CSV table of C-alpha atoms in Angstrom, one decimal:
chain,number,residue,atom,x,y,z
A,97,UNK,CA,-68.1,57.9,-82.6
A,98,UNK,CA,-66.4,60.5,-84.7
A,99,UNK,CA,-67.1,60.0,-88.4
A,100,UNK,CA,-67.3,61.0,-91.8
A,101,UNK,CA,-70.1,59.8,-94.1
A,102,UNK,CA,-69.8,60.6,-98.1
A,103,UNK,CA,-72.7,60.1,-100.5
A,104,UNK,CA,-72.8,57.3,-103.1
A,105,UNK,CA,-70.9,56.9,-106.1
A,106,UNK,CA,-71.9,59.0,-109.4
A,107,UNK,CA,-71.7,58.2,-112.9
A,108,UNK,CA,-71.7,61.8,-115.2
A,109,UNK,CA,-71.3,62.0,-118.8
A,110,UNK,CA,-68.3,64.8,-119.6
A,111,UNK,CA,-69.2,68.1,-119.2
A,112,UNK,CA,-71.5,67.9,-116.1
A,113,UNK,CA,-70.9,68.4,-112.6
A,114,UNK,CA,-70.9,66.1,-109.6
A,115,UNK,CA,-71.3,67.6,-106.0
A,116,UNK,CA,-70.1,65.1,-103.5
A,117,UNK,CA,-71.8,65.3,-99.5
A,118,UNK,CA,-69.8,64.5,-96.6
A,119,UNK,CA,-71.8,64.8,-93.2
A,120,UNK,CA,-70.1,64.7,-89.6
A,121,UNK,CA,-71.1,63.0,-86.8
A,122,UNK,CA,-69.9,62.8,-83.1
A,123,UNK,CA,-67.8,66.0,-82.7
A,124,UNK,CA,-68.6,69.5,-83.3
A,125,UNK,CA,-68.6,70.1,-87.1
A,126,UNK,CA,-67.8,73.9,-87.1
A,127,UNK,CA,-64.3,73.3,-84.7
A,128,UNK,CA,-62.2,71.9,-87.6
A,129,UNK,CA,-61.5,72.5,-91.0
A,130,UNK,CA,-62.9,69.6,-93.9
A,131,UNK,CA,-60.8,68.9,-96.6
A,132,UNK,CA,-61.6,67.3,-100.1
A,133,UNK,CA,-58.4,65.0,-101.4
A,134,UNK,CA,-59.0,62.8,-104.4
A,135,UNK,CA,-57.2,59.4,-106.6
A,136,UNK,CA,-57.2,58.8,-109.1
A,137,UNK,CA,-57.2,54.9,-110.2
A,138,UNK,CA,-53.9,53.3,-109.4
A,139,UNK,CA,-52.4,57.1,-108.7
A,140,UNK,CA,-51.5,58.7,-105.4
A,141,UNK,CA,-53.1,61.2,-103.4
A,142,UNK,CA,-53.8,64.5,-104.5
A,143,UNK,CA,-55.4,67.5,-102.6
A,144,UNK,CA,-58.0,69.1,-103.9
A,145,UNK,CA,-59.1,72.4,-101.1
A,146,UNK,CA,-60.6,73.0,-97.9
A,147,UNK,CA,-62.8,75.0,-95.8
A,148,UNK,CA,-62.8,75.9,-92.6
A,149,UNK,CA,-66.2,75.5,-91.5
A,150,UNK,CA,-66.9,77.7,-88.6
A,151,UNK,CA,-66.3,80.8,-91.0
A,152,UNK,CA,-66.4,79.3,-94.3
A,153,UNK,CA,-63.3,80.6,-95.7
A,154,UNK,CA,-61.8,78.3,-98.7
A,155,UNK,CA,-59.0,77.4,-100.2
A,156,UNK,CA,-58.4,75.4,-103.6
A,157,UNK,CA,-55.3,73.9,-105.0
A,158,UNK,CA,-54.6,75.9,-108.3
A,159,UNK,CA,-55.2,72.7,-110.5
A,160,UNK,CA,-58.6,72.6,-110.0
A,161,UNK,CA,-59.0,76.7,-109.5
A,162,UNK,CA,-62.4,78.1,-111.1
A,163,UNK,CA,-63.7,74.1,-111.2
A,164,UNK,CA,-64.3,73.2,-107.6
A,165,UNK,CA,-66.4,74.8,-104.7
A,166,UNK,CA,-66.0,73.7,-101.6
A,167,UNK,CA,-69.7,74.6,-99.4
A,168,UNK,CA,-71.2,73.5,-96.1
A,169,UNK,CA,-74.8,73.2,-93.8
A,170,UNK,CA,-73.7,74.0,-90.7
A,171,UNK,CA,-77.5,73.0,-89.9
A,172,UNK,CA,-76.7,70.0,-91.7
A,173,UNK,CA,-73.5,69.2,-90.5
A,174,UNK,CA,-72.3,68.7,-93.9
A,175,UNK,CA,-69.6,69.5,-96.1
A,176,UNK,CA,-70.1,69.4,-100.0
A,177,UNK,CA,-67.3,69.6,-102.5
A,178,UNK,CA,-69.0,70.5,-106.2
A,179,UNK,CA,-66.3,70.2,-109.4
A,180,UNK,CA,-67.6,71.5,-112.3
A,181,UNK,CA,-66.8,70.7,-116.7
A,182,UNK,CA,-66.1,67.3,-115.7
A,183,UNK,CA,-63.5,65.5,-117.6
A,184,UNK,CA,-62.4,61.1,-118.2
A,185,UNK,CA,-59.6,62.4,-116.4
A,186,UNK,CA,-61.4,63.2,-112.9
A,187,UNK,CA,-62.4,59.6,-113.0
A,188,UNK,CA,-61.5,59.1,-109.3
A,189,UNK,CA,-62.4,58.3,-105.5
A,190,UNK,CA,-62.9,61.4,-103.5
A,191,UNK,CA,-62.2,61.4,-99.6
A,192,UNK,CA,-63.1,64.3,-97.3
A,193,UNK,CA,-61.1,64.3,-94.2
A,194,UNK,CA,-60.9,66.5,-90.9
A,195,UNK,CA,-57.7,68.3,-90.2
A,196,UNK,CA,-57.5,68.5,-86.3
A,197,UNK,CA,-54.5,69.9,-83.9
A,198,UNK,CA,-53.4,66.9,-82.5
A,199,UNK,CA,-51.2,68.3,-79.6
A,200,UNK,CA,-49.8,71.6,-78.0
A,201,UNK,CA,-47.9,72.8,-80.5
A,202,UNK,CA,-50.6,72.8,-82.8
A,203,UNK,CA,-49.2,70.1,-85.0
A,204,UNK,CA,-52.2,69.0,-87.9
A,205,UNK,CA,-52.8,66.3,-89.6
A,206,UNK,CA,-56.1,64.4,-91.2
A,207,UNK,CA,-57.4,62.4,-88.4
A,208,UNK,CA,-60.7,61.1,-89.4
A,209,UNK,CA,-61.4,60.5,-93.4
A,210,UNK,CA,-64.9,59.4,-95.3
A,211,UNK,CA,-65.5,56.0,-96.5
A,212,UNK,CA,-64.2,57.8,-100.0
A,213,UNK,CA,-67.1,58.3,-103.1
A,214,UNK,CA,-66.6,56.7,-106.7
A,215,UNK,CA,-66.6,59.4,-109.7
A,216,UNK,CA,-66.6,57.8,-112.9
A,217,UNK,CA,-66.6,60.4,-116.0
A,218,UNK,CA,-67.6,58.3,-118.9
A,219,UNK,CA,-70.0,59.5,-122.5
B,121,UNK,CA,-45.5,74.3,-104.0
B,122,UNK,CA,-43.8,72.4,-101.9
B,123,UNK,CA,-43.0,69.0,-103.7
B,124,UNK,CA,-42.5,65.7,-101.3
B,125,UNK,CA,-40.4,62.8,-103.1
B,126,UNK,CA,-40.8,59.6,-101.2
B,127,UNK,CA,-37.9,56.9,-101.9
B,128,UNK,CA,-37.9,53.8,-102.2
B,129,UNK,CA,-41.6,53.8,-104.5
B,130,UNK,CA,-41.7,49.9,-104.2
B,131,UNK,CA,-40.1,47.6,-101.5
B,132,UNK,CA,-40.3,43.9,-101.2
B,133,UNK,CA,-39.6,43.1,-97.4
B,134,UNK,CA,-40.5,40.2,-95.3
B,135,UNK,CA,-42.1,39.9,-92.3
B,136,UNK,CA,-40.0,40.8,-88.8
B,137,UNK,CA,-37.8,42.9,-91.2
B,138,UNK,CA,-36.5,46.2,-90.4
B,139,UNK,CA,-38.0,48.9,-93.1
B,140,UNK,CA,-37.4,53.1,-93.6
B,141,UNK,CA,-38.9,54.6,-95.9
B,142,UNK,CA,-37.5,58.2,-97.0
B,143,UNK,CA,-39.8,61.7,-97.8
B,144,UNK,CA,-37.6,64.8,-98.8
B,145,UNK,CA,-39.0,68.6,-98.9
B,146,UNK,CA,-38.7,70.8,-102.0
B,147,UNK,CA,-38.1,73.1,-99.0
B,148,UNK,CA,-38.3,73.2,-95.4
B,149,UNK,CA,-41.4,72.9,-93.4
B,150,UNK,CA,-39.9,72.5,-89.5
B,151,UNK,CA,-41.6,69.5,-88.7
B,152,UNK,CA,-45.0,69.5,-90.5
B,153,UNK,CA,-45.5,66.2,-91.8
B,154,UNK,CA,-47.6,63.1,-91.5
B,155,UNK,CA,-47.5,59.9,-92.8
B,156,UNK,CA,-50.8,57.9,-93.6
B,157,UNK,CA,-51.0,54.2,-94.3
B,158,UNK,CA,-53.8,52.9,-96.9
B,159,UNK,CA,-54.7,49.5,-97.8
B,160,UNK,CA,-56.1,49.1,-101.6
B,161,UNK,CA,-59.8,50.3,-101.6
B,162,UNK,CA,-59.7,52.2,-98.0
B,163,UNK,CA,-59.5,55.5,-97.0
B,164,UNK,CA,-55.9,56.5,-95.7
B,165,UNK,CA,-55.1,56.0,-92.1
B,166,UNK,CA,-53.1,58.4,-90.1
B,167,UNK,CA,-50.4,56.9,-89.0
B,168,UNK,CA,-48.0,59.6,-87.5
B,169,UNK,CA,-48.1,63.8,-87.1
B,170,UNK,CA,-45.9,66.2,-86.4
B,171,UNK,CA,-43.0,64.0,-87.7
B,172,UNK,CA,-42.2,62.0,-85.1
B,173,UNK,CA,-45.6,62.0,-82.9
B,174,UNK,CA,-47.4,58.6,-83.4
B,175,UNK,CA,-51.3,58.5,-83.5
B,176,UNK,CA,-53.3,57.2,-80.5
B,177,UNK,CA,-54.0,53.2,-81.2
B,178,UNK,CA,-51.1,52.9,-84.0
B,179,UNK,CA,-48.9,49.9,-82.8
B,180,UNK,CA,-45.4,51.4,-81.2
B,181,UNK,CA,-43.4,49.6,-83.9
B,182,UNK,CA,-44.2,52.6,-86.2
B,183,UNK,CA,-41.8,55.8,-85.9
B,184,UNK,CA,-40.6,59.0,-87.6
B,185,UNK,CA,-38.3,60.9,-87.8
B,186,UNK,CA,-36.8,64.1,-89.5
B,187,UNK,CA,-37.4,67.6,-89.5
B,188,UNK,CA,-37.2,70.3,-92.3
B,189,UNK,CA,-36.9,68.9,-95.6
B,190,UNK,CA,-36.0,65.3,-94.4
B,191,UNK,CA,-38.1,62.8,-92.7
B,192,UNK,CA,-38.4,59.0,-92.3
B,193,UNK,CA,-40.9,56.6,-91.5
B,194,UNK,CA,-39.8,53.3,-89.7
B,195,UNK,CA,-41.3,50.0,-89.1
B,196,UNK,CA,-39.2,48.2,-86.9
B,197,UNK,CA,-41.1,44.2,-87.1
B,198,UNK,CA,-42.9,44.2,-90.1
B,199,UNK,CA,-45.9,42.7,-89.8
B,200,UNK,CA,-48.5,40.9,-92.3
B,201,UNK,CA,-51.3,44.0,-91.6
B,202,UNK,CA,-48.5,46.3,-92.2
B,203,UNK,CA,-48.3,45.6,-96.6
B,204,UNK,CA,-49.7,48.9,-97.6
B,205,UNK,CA,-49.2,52.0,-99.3
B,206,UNK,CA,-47.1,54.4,-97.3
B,207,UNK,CA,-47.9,58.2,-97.7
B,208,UNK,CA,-46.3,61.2,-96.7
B,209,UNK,CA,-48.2,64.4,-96.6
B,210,UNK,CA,-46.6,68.3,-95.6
B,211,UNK,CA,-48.8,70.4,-93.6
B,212,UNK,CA,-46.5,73.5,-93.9
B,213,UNK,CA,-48.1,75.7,-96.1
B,214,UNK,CA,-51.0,75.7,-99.1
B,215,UNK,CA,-51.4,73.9,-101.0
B,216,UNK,CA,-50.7,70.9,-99.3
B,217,UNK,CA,-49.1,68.2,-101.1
B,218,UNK,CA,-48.8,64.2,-100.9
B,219,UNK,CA,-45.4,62.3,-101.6
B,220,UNK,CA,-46.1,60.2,-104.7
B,221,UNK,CA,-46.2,56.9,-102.3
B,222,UNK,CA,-44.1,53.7,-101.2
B,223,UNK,CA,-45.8,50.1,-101.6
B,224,UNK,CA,-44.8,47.5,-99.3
B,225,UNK,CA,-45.0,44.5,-100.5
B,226,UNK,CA,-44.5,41.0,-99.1
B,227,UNK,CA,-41.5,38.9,-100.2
């Protein structure tokens, strides 16, 4: 079936970097675009960037410009968001999620999400 | 940006009751929203697109509405699976941009 699978949670002192995996399974992983949304604890949902993967173009949301890449293996089938100078504040889940047409008039929306990977930021 | 506000954040309702929940646009984006539905320590679950489409296997009881900067999400028979976190999400432009959330909670 379709899915989403994330790597395991991380522990990082602040300062470092965390790069988060997200590999694709049961549709074709170049067609649609990934996209990296995170929460905080207790917070709502806030979007990070995206890449469309059959071209590798990005986009990032200008509160995490210069911080975040967002990469993929196409051999792989694997997306990978990397966020950089890690801060207490990042302390969060992070979800990668498919945005998909879902009918005719090419209306999007996330369909399919990852299980979601733990990011604690702690000295 | 475009900025979503949700309304009400909190609502106590019981079950079989009648609930809306409200999500205005900073600025109109025709009808490029979805609402998600997350349970505490899940990943969100897409509940509707396009406004007023509803996802395949979401139960019929679930409906939007709106277009432009106002949209609504409606349960018509609240159910017990149905105390979540409601979440509406604009797809009009980057960068794209959550509504801050409404949790429905039993009474």
């Amino acid at each position: 079936q379709v899915q989403l699978v994330q790597s395991g949670a991380e522990v990082k002192k602040p300062g470092a970097s965390v790069k988060v995996s997200c590999r694709a399974s049961g549709y074709i992983f170049s067609n649609y675009d990934i996209h990296w949304v995170r929460q905080a604890p207790g917070q709502g949902l806030e979007w990070m960037g995206r890449m469309n993967t059959g071209i590798a173009n990005t986009e990032y949301s200008q509160d995490f410009q210069g911080r975040v890449t967002i990469s993929r293996d196409t051999s792989a089938n694997t997306a990978y968001m990397e966020l950089r100078s890690l801060r207490s504040e990042d302390t969060a889940v992070y979800y990668c999620a498919r945005r998909r047409a879902l009918d005719l008039y090419y209306n999007y929306a996330m369909d399919v999400w990852g299980q979601g990977t733990t990011v604690t930021v702690s000295s | 940006d475009i900025q979503l506000t949700q309304s009400p954040s909190f609502l106590s309702a019981s079950v079989g009751d009648r609930v809306a929940i409200t999500c205005r646009a900073s600025q109109g984006i025709s009808n490029s929203l979805a609402w998600y539905q997350q349970k505490p320590g899940i990943a969100p679950k897409l509940l509707i697109y396009g406004a007023f489409s509803l996802q395949s296997g979401v139960p019929s009881r679930f409906s939007g509405s709106g277009s432009g900067t106002e949209f609504t999400l409606t349960i018509s028979s609240l159910q017990p699976e149905d105390f979540a976190t409601y979440y509406c999400q604009q797809l009009n432009s980057y960068p794209l941009t959550f509504g801050g959330g409404t949790r429905v909670e039993i009474k």
